[in-house]
XYZ file of C-alpha atoms in Angstrom:
655
model
C 131.557 91.272 94.962
C 133.501 93.609 97.254
C 137.280 94.667 97.670
C 137.612 92.636 100.227
C 136.708 89.612 99.189
C 140.456 88.162 96.880
C 138.044 85.594 94.933
C 135.624 85.442 92.407
C 135.706 86.236 89.095
C 135.567 90.317 88.161
C 132.457 91.005 86.576
C 132.143 89.795 82.919
C 132.190 92.446 80.138
C 132.951 92.742 76.041
C 135.756 93.665 74.318
C 133.333 97.281 74.008
C 132.721 97.134 77.729
C 128.987 95.795 77.354
C 127.996 93.182 79.654
C 127.589 89.731 78.174
C 124.573 88.006 78.828
C 123.471 86.955 81.653
C 123.266 83.596 82.619
C 119.842 81.595 82.889
C 120.616 78.084 83.613
C 123.093 76.869 85.967
C 124.661 75.014 83.085
C 125.150 78.033 81.741
C 128.006 78.954 84.321
C 131.108 79.200 83.199
C 132.703 77.553 86.453
C 129.193 75.636 87.404
C 130.637 73.908 83.566
C 134.087 74.523 84.463
C 133.767 72.064 88.284
C 131.800 69.278 85.450
C 134.598 68.733 83.503
C 136.641 68.763 87.114
C 134.531 65.833 88.809
C 134.882 64.087 85.531
C 138.932 63.598 85.594
C 138.260 63.676 89.486
C 136.136 61.118 89.413
C 138.277 59.128 86.210
C 141.972 59.136 88.191
C 140.249 57.575 91.406
C 138.473 54.693 89.653
C 141.876 54.132 87.706
C 144.014 54.604 91.284
C 141.671 52.229 92.680
C 141.772 49.766 89.458
C 145.460 49.341 89.797
C 146.539 51.470 86.704
C 149.188 53.681 85.751
C 150.175 56.636 87.903
C 151.197 58.414 85.546
C 148.161 58.322 84.051
C 145.701 59.228 87.573
C 147.930 62.249 87.859
C 147.725 63.517 84.558
C 144.309 63.544 85.030
C 144.413 64.881 88.782
C 146.769 67.718 86.973
C 143.651 68.443 84.423
C 141.450 68.801 86.641
C 143.273 71.060 89.139
C 144.016 73.200 85.469
C 140.168 72.894 84.951
C 139.117 74.043 88.281
C 141.634 76.419 88.945
C 140.540 78.074 85.820
C 137.585 79.581 87.685
C 138.770 81.698 90.601
C 143.539 81.722 89.824
C 143.466 84.214 87.296
C 141.235 86.988 89.144
C 142.731 85.871 92.613
C 146.192 87.429 90.035
C 144.222 90.008 89.730
C 143.042 91.226 92.286
C 147.102 90.682 94.134
C 148.056 93.308 92.042
C 145.623 95.049 93.287
C 146.629 94.491 96.802
C 143.493 92.185 97.495
C 143.276 89.552 99.381
C 140.631 86.486 99.914
C 140.021 83.806 100.661
C 140.514 82.671 96.430
C 144.574 83.827 97.198
C 144.637 81.012 100.372
C 143.175 78.397 98.275
C 145.783 79.342 96.028
C 148.249 79.360 97.405
C 147.579 76.453 99.038
C 147.385 74.309 95.817
C 150.305 75.510 95.275
C 151.650 73.900 98.371
C 149.813 70.860 97.559
C 151.183 70.486 94.340
C 154.694 71.153 96.018
C 154.689 68.717 98.431
C 153.730 66.008 95.409
C 149.592 65.641 96.559
C 147.996 67.033 92.774
C 145.072 65.390 93.774
C 144.444 67.124 97.139
C 144.999 70.454 94.787
C 142.663 69.361 92.550
C 140.112 68.385 95.042
C 140.530 72.007 96.412
C 140.010 73.510 93.156
C 136.766 71.450 92.384
C 135.410 72.435 95.123
C 135.849 76.326 95.421
C 134.794 76.270 91.771
C 131.704 74.922 92.779
C 131.292 77.213 95.199
C 132.048 80.152 93.076
C 129.384 78.939 90.668
C 126.630 78.978 92.690
C 127.374 82.365 93.633
C 127.912 83.668 89.613
C 124.265 81.997 88.815
C 122.891 83.754 91.677
C 124.103 86.568 91.439
C 123.623 86.756 87.771
C 119.653 86.733 88.759
C 120.030 89.575 91.280
C 121.298 91.838 87.656
C 118.192 91.194 85.773
C 115.195 92.531 85.531
C 115.264 96.879 84.583
C 113.487 96.439 81.154
C 110.116 96.483 82.773
C 110.341 99.719 84.959
C 111.678 100.936 81.179
C 108.872 98.968 79.051
C 105.878 101.639 80.706
C 106.853 104.896 78.819
C 105.221 104.829 75.196
C 107.080 104.839 72.375
C 106.082 107.332 70.689
C 104.534 110.816 73.138
C 101.688 113.514 71.412
C 103.362 116.724 72.576
C 101.630 120.434 70.846
C 103.975 122.967 69.307
C 102.567 126.258 67.105
C 99.506 125.463 67.686
C 99.764 121.796 65.843
C 99.815 118.402 67.356
C 103.619 116.311 66.770
C 104.524 112.854 67.321
C 108.080 113.050 69.004
C 109.772 110.554 70.978
C 109.211 110.594 74.723
C 113.231 111.544 74.533
C 112.672 114.662 72.945
C 109.712 116.521 74.959
C 111.083 119.648 77.203
C 110.218 121.284 80.652
C 107.201 123.340 79.329
C 106.035 121.791 76.509
C 101.999 120.227 76.646
C 101.472 116.805 75.908
C 98.168 115.843 74.316
C 97.490 112.699 76.284
C 94.239 110.690 74.758
C 92.214 107.523 76.266
C 93.591 104.582 77.409
C 97.318 105.804 76.747
C 100.509 105.636 78.580
C 101.676 109.240 80.084
C 105.450 109.485 78.535
C 106.267 111.740 81.014
C 105.339 113.796 84.534
C 103.389 117.092 84.265
C 100.861 119.286 85.737
C 97.310 118.833 83.946
C 96.055 121.881 82.602
C 93.538 121.171 80.563
C 91.509 117.755 80.465
C 89.200 115.328 83.278
C 90.000 111.792 83.972
C 90.405 108.675 86.102
C 94.206 107.089 86.384
C 95.597 104.040 86.343
C 98.528 105.000 89.077
C 98.228 101.482 90.031
C 102.457 100.685 88.209
C 104.107 104.448 90.199
C 101.487 105.163 93.649
C 100.559 100.819 93.817
C 97.009 103.087 94.404
C 94.767 100.323 94.277
C 91.586 102.091 92.305
C 92.021 104.861 89.498
C 92.899 108.151 90.993
C 90.541 111.352 90.108
C 92.338 114.530 88.351
C 91.720 116.989 86.826
C 93.301 121.034 85.904
C 96.090 121.439 88.373
C 96.417 117.783 89.392
C 100.432 115.787 88.677
C 100.769 113.449 86.507
C 103.576 110.213 86.628
C 104.759 109.134 84.140
C 103.743 105.086 82.997
C 100.432 106.319 84.555
C 97.499 104.783 82.091
C 94.718 107.392 81.287
C 91.065 106.598 81.499
C 88.084 108.069 79.676
C 89.820 111.768 79.476
C 91.354 113.609 76.636
C 94.072 115.583 78.923
C 96.745 118.339 77.803
C 99.025 117.738 80.127
C 102.545 120.275 81.285
C 105.665 118.480 81.091
C 107.572 118.954 84.224
C 110.413 116.813 83.908
C 112.707 115.643 80.858
C 112.327 111.185 80.511
C 116.181 111.055 81.928
C 114.135 112.518 85.095
C 110.894 111.641 86.179
C 109.044 109.061 87.817
C 110.220 105.829 86.433
C 113.742 106.902 85.464
C 114.289 107.762 89.008
C 112.943 104.461 89.807
C 115.458 102.758 87.311
C 118.837 105.239 89.393
C 117.111 104.067 92.618
C 117.427 99.947 91.511
C 120.644 100.416 89.633
C 122.480 101.879 92.677
C 120.489 99.687 95.340
C 121.894 96.288 93.563
C 125.318 97.807 92.656
C 125.758 97.672 96.365
C 124.238 94.423 96.989
C 126.233 92.887 94.310
C 129.163 94.453 95.916
C 128.740 92.912 99.701
C 130.692 90.379 101.149
C 130.196 86.541 102.084
C 130.278 85.073 104.877
C 133.064 83.037 103.833
C 135.316 85.800 103.163
C 134.258 87.985 106.113
C 135.437 85.625 107.907
C 138.831 84.960 105.344
C 139.748 88.753 106.041
C 141.558 88.033 109.292
C 142.179 84.688 108.420
C 143.595 84.709 105.195
C 146.804 87.580 105.593
C 147.177 85.261 109.045
C 148.139 82.072 107.972
C 150.152 83.506 105.386
C 152.268 85.510 107.140
C 152.491 81.973 109.913
C 153.542 80.517 107.223
C 156.249 82.647 106.560
C 157.546 82.846 110.279
C 157.479 79.081 110.433
C 159.884 78.546 107.291
C 161.939 81.599 107.970
C 162.321 81.312 111.969
C 162.422 77.086 111.025
C 165.067 77.444 108.875
C 167.389 79.637 111.192
C 167.015 77.513 114.056
C 166.915 74.429 112.120
C 166.680 72.403 108.928
C 165.529 74.990 106.357
C 163.520 71.481 103.862
C 162.073 70.165 107.294
C 160.495 73.159 107.975
C 159.678 75.076 104.579
C 157.968 71.278 104.625
C 156.326 72.315 107.889
C 155.104 75.490 107.071
C 153.768 74.408 103.661
C 151.945 71.338 105.124
C 150.156 74.620 107.619
C 149.563 75.940 104.392
C 147.707 73.034 103.229
C 146.090 72.087 106.638
C 144.783 75.942 106.620
C 143.149 75.834 103.483
C 140.304 76.713 104.232
C 137.867 73.875 101.340
C 135.159 73.079 103.652
C 134.990 76.415 104.916
C 134.580 77.673 100.667
C 132.059 74.406 100.220
C 130.370 74.920 103.393
C 128.009 77.453 102.665
C 127.204 77.035 99.313
C 126.603 73.459 100.022
C 123.952 74.674 102.955
C 121.928 77.505 100.752
C 121.313 74.356 98.001
C 119.536 72.455 99.897
C 118.166 75.686 101.767
C 117.184 77.204 98.361
C 115.842 74.125 96.738
C 113.376 73.200 99.729
C 112.454 76.508 99.604
C 110.991 76.280 96.209
C 108.894 73.385 96.817
C 107.621 75.828 99.417
C 106.894 78.121 96.551
C 109.825 80.148 97.751
C 112.592 81.093 95.301
C 115.378 82.631 97.500
C 118.695 84.165 94.827
C 120.945 82.744 95.841
C 123.420 82.434 99.292
C 123.562 86.563 99.378
C 119.781 86.128 100.018
C 119.225 83.290 102.705
C 121.374 85.033 104.352
C 119.830 88.007 104.709
C 116.096 86.360 105.042
C 117.668 84.588 107.878
C 118.655 87.663 109.529
C 116.183 90.019 109.186
C 114.107 91.892 111.894
C 111.779 94.429 110.530
C 109.423 93.330 108.208
C 107.812 95.652 105.749
C 104.996 95.631 103.873
C 103.115 96.913 100.800
C 99.650 97.174 100.583
C 98.358 96.596 97.812
C 98.285 93.124 96.668
C 100.945 92.199 99.574
C 98.550 92.953 102.124
C 95.304 93.396 100.266
C 93.595 90.406 97.767
C 93.756 93.541 95.350
C 90.411 92.752 94.620
C 87.370 96.061 95.606
C 84.127 94.807 97.166
C 81.518 96.544 98.290
C 81.631 97.327 102.295
C 78.839 99.226 103.061
C 75.312 100.847 101.568
C 73.932 103.709 102.535
C 70.082 104.805 101.447
C 67.951 107.214 102.124
C 63.903 107.440 102.746
C 62.454 104.457 102.666
C 65.111 103.061 99.469
C 66.283 99.836 100.270
C 70.457 98.970 99.615
C 69.246 96.096 96.744
C 67.937 99.599 95.102
C 70.189 101.537 95.198
C 72.717 98.640 94.015
C 69.722 98.027 91.228
C 70.646 101.311 90.559
C 74.368 101.324 90.352
C 75.017 98.162 88.729
C 72.598 99.886 85.861
C 74.422 101.847 84.948
C 78.094 100.039 86.239
C 77.042 97.512 83.210
C 78.974 98.462 79.870
C 82.027 99.863 82.493
C 85.290 97.677 82.967
C 85.987 100.613 86.131
C 87.420 97.895 88.786
C 84.466 99.947 90.732
C 82.146 98.543 88.695
C 82.991 94.945 88.418
C 82.799 95.325 92.500
C 79.121 97.455 92.009
C 78.782 94.495 89.486
C 79.687 91.530 91.830
C 77.080 93.105 94.535
C 74.352 93.179 92.609
C 71.781 90.394 91.657
C 73.082 88.431 88.759
C 69.849 89.102 85.736
C 70.765 93.308 86.058
C 70.002 95.366 83.265
C 71.835 97.531 82.317
C 70.758 100.922 81.717
C 70.198 103.138 78.140
C 72.292 106.215 77.361
C 74.674 105.602 79.681
C 78.281 108.741 78.927
C 80.688 108.594 80.838
C 81.420 112.412 82.841
C 85.245 112.462 82.914
C 86.970 112.204 86.298
C 83.049 112.241 87.759
C 81.210 109.554 87.112
C 78.064 108.442 84.839
C 75.085 109.184 83.210
C 72.277 107.439 82.213
C 67.986 106.072 82.062
C 65.989 103.686 83.335
C 63.511 103.376 81.551
C 62.884 107.350 81.433
C 64.159 108.205 84.590
C 66.995 110.023 84.449
C 69.453 108.010 86.719
C 73.266 109.405 87.885
C 76.271 107.284 89.670
C 79.627 109.856 90.447
C 81.594 110.276 93.338
C 81.146 113.246 96.437
C 81.463 116.762 95.085
C 79.898 116.154 91.404
C 76.444 115.104 93.737
C 76.391 116.169 96.332
C 75.413 113.704 99.777
C 73.079 115.947 101.331
C 71.757 113.597 104.553
C 74.179 111.436 103.482
C 77.146 113.415 104.016
C 77.596 111.964 108.012
C 78.180 108.242 105.607
C 80.122 108.912 103.065
C 82.777 110.537 105.526
C 82.232 107.733 107.747
C 83.001 105.165 104.691
C 85.835 107.577 103.836
C 87.105 106.721 107.318
C 87.474 103.978 107.218
C 88.931 103.446 104.217
C 86.691 102.811 101.237
C 85.543 104.585 98.160
C 82.568 106.192 98.237
C 79.878 106.328 95.073
C 76.205 108.691 95.480
C 73.548 107.084 93.359
C 71.305 109.893 91.997
C 67.450 108.421 91.007
C 65.368 111.285 89.308
C 67.400 114.515 90.709
C 67.418 112.953 94.470
C 69.942 111.330 96.732
C 68.953 107.404 96.962
C 72.387 105.764 98.430
C 75.970 105.565 98.820
C 77.906 102.697 98.314
C 81.844 101.958 99.972
C 84.000 100.047 97.779
C 87.126 98.584 99.874
C 90.193 96.327 98.778
C 90.091 93.805 101.314
C 92.819 92.085 103.305
C 94.205 88.698 102.628
C 91.968 86.337 104.741
C 96.007 84.687 106.219
C 96.865 88.916 106.368
C 96.084 89.134 110.285
C 97.505 85.475 111.446
C 101.088 86.407 109.514
C 101.426 89.350 111.613
C 100.947 88.000 114.402
C 103.489 85.107 113.082
C 105.711 87.585 112.641
C 105.845 89.380 116.324
C 105.915 85.811 117.925
C 108.758 85.627 116.049
C 109.778 89.147 117.519
C 109.541 90.687 114.379
C 108.995 94.520 113.875
C 106.503 94.742 111.127
C 105.340 98.258 109.093
C 102.933 98.777 106.415
C 104.484 101.031 103.353
C 101.708 102.331 100.926
C 100.493 104.499 98.157
C 97.383 104.992 99.640
C 95.289 107.439 101.173
C 96.125 107.853 104.944
C 92.597 106.998 106.008
C 92.536 103.850 104.194
C 96.593 102.695 105.615
C 95.011 103.249 108.354
C 91.860 101.428 108.921
C 93.797 98.123 107.070
C 96.163 98.417 109.258
C 94.444 97.909 112.449
C 92.545 95.418 111.146
C 95.979 93.387 110.617
C 97.117 93.995 113.835
C 99.910 96.048 112.236
C 100.845 99.738 114.567
C 103.720 101.376 112.071
C 102.223 102.620 109.047
C 103.250 104.898 106.076
C 100.866 106.194 103.415
C 100.614 108.828 100.588
C 104.084 107.096 99.398
C 105.840 107.268 96.046
C 108.358 105.414 95.216
C 110.705 107.066 96.325
C 109.292 107.737 99.204
C 109.394 104.617 99.899
C 112.740 103.211 98.852
C 114.157 106.549 101.026
C 111.631 104.613 104.573
C 113.320 101.761 103.732
C 116.762 103.289 104.067
C 115.830 104.661 107.509
C 114.705 101.369 108.907
C 117.829 99.386 107.116
C 119.983 101.981 109.637
C 118.422 100.648 113.360
C 118.089 96.403 111.793
C 118.394 93.982 109.591
C 115.084 94.938 107.722
C 112.881 92.934 104.443
C 110.813 94.568 102.281
C 107.311 93.110 100.438
C 105.943 94.104 97.685
C 104.149 93.111 94.095
C 104.405 95.989 92.169
C 106.847 98.113 89.657
C 106.430 100.774 92.116
C 108.049 98.517 95.173
C 111.442 98.036 92.687
C 113.287 101.524 94.594
C 112.227 99.817 97.615
C 112.439 96.227 97.108
C 115.991 96.918 95.965
C 116.910 99.346 98.689
C 116.154 97.047 101.452
C 118.361 93.877 102.960
C 115.942 92.200 101.263
C 113.574 92.820 98.873
C 110.855 90.049 98.900
C 108.248 89.909 95.844
C 105.130 88.381 95.841
C 105.535 86.801 92.495
C 102.054 85.086 91.256
C 100.009 88.433 90.706
C 103.720 90.750 90.874
C 105.201 92.633 88.606
C 108.648 90.601 86.434
C 109.910 93.846 87.523
C 109.192 93.707 91.493
C 110.664 89.369 90.355
C 113.862 90.300 89.803
C 114.271 93.640 91.442
C 113.864 91.463 94.469
C 115.989 88.352 96.189
C 113.124 86.706 97.558
C 109.559 85.622 95.674
C 106.302 84.241 97.000
C 105.253 82.333 93.947
C 102.102 82.332 95.210
C 98.653 84.180 96.812
C 99.431 82.658 100.667
C 101.175 85.101 101.942
C 101.867 82.374 105.463
C 105.147 81.627 103.489
C 105.971 84.980 104.757
C 107.120 83.615 108.089
C 107.160 79.964 106.666
C 109.880 81.430 105.224
C 111.440 83.501 107.998
C 111.221 80.845 109.732
C 113.838 78.307 107.091
C 116.725 81.133 106.207
C 116.976 81.287 109.986
C 117.534 77.808 110.631
C 119.576 77.721 106.946
C 121.230 80.790 108.321
C 121.983 78.192 111.656
C 123.633 75.197 110.166
C 125.410 78.043 107.831
C 127.410 79.778 111.431
C 127.581 75.851 112.475
C 129.509 74.857 108.933
C 131.257 77.478 109.239
C 132.734 77.040 112.952
C 133.323 73.857 112.703
C 135.704 74.367 109.767
C 137.626 77.100 111.705
C 137.793 74.775 114.686
C 139.137 72.045 111.906
C 141.613 74.684 110.477
C 142.485 75.671 113.878
C 143.088 72.338 115.389
C 144.723 71.269 112.535
C 147.604 74.179 112.121
C 149.323 73.681 115.456
C 149.281 69.432 115.038
C 150.778 70.194 111.149
C 152.951 72.858 112.738
C 155.034 70.060 115.444
C 155.142 67.461 112.823
C 152.626 65.476 114.657
C 150.276 65.069 111.994
C 151.359 64.578 108.213
C 150.661 65.953 104.582
C 148.314 62.551 104.146
C 146.795 63.026 107.495
C 146.164 66.357 107.233
C 143.963 66.107 104.256
C 142.307 63.067 105.886
C 141.062 64.770 108.432
C 139.985 67.555 106.084
C 138.116 65.320 103.853
C 136.269 63.768 106.844
C 135.497 67.192 108.064
C 133.999 68.215 104.762
C 131.728 64.922 104.604
C 130.541 66.004 107.454
C 129.498 69.739 106.918
C 127.843 68.037 103.941
C 126.000 65.715 105.544
C 124.410 68.722 108.428
C 124.394 71.693 105.481
C 121.939 68.495 103.460
C 119.562 68.632 106.873
C 118.585 72.833 105.486
C 116.751 70.524 102.775
C 114.376 69.670 104.973
C 110.913 71.393 105.312
C 107.639 71.285 107.057
C 104.479 71.836 104.150
C 102.472 74.276 105.644
C 98.982 73.190 106.886
C 95.580 73.601 103.967
C 95.314 77.583 103.806
C 92.328 79.264 105.235
C 88.819 79.509 103.318
C 88.762 82.552 101.512
C 86.968 85.392 103.446
C 83.077 85.285 102.129
C 82.622 88.884 99.744
C 82.155 91.410 102.589
C 77.608 91.197 103.028
C 76.501 94.963 102.169
C 75.647 96.857 105.444
C 72.985 98.817 105.861
C 72.128 102.335 105.859
C 73.707 102.981 109.283
C 76.373 101.002 110.020
C 80.228 101.259 109.188
C 82.518 98.755 107.296
């Protein structure tokens, strides 16, 4: 919370300065447990009072409720006051003290009870945003193999030095950033760049910590230490941005910053001037009534009750909103930045085009490719096998040529499959370029030394992507796409989705930088699903994770998670949050109107303490009822039928 905020507890730490375990359930939040106890005590006092029981017992129960409720905010308020910081908590404390002086212990206890609920709900939401960086660090292997003095040694990643030569075996994760000096491979860099298809790497190629090596053994020259590699930079960005968000003011505190000192000054002036011009006891009492009249009890509960209703309703829609700050930000979003892979696309590469030479048919080209890929786990293999006939006969003597492709035999015929450059496209050069310009990955197929065709594989858009972009545009939102994929792929898919603003070839820190630039212009939300999106999710005014397929760190770093795979939940969540934010503002406006209306009436002695308390209670009921409206939602219509897998196009067609 911000320094300007006078409420809320300080960050909890142990005596050694280590953070306590974050609460994972509502009942683990100290403030909410205190509020529950205070509520039970108040209810008991109310029942005893209605049944004609002892006034002393009622007063004792109310006093205990006051002490329990006040424990959640009075100590922290006093610590902040010692530092010259005031806020809602300051006024709540003064109002409670004033109510006690005037003999209204029950009113003071009610103030403390409602405010402790407000504090507990916010603490819970903030705790949810402070967890989740462990998933990033888990991408770094526990050990690294390094060549020193001509021998291989196993050391901890933290012991790697710039200039060391790492040995990375097939299937291993890379411990830190470096440059390949020996070996070829296909790297799974989805955790770092979001690239959906493994990237071919060879001597001179840069590699990043957390990448997974394919089938080739590598020797990598270390260029950064473990403390400053790609993943470490991601962690630093996330930590810094989460700290910034944790210090942001709540809506009620933004209002309270000028309101609280004004009310305190007004009460002091009333007591002082009134005492000089009339009966001191009368005017001191009126000053205290003014303080109670100005108590922001309704203001304190106005936002949390709306948040609870709105967040609960959102969860039924498959949208996880992490508290009031996230809900407010979601309702204020004017720019939406979308990651491509896994967010706009299905993360399921498919065959979209087949080019052939001579009299070869697309089916023949697919049959040869599928025979070679039958034993492969490569993502392209799954796409090719899915497009081929079901009765694929695997090739024999299949060998993987690291960073290039596959060789083998069908019967006695030698066959090959691989990237352009390893296999020369010949007469298919133009078609291969067309495939690449269309945003696809092209592989060439060779039979007995002759190129017989090329296959284009592409990760297709979600079927609802274009509809979602249209809805976002219709709501007046600006939409941009951020991706680690190459520019050709990005622009091709963006055009299909209806997105005009495209940023491609981005690393995580690049995404975070661009989000920072967008934030300077308008309230910006980032939508992503992977570890590579974590810095951008944290940097944005609001991070939205695709939860069902996202990594833990994306979900934990984000403020909102779409728990299903239907992207239509995004505009639905934005509309829901916008309506909920309007209800919040209505409640805040009503709360302020009550305060403004009661203060002069209390000052002039028109309303006494009992009447002021009654008006406050009625206002609280109205505000709670209005806030509950945020729980009304409309379910999405049935999801559109998934688009059929792209049919391979005949030679001469462009996907």
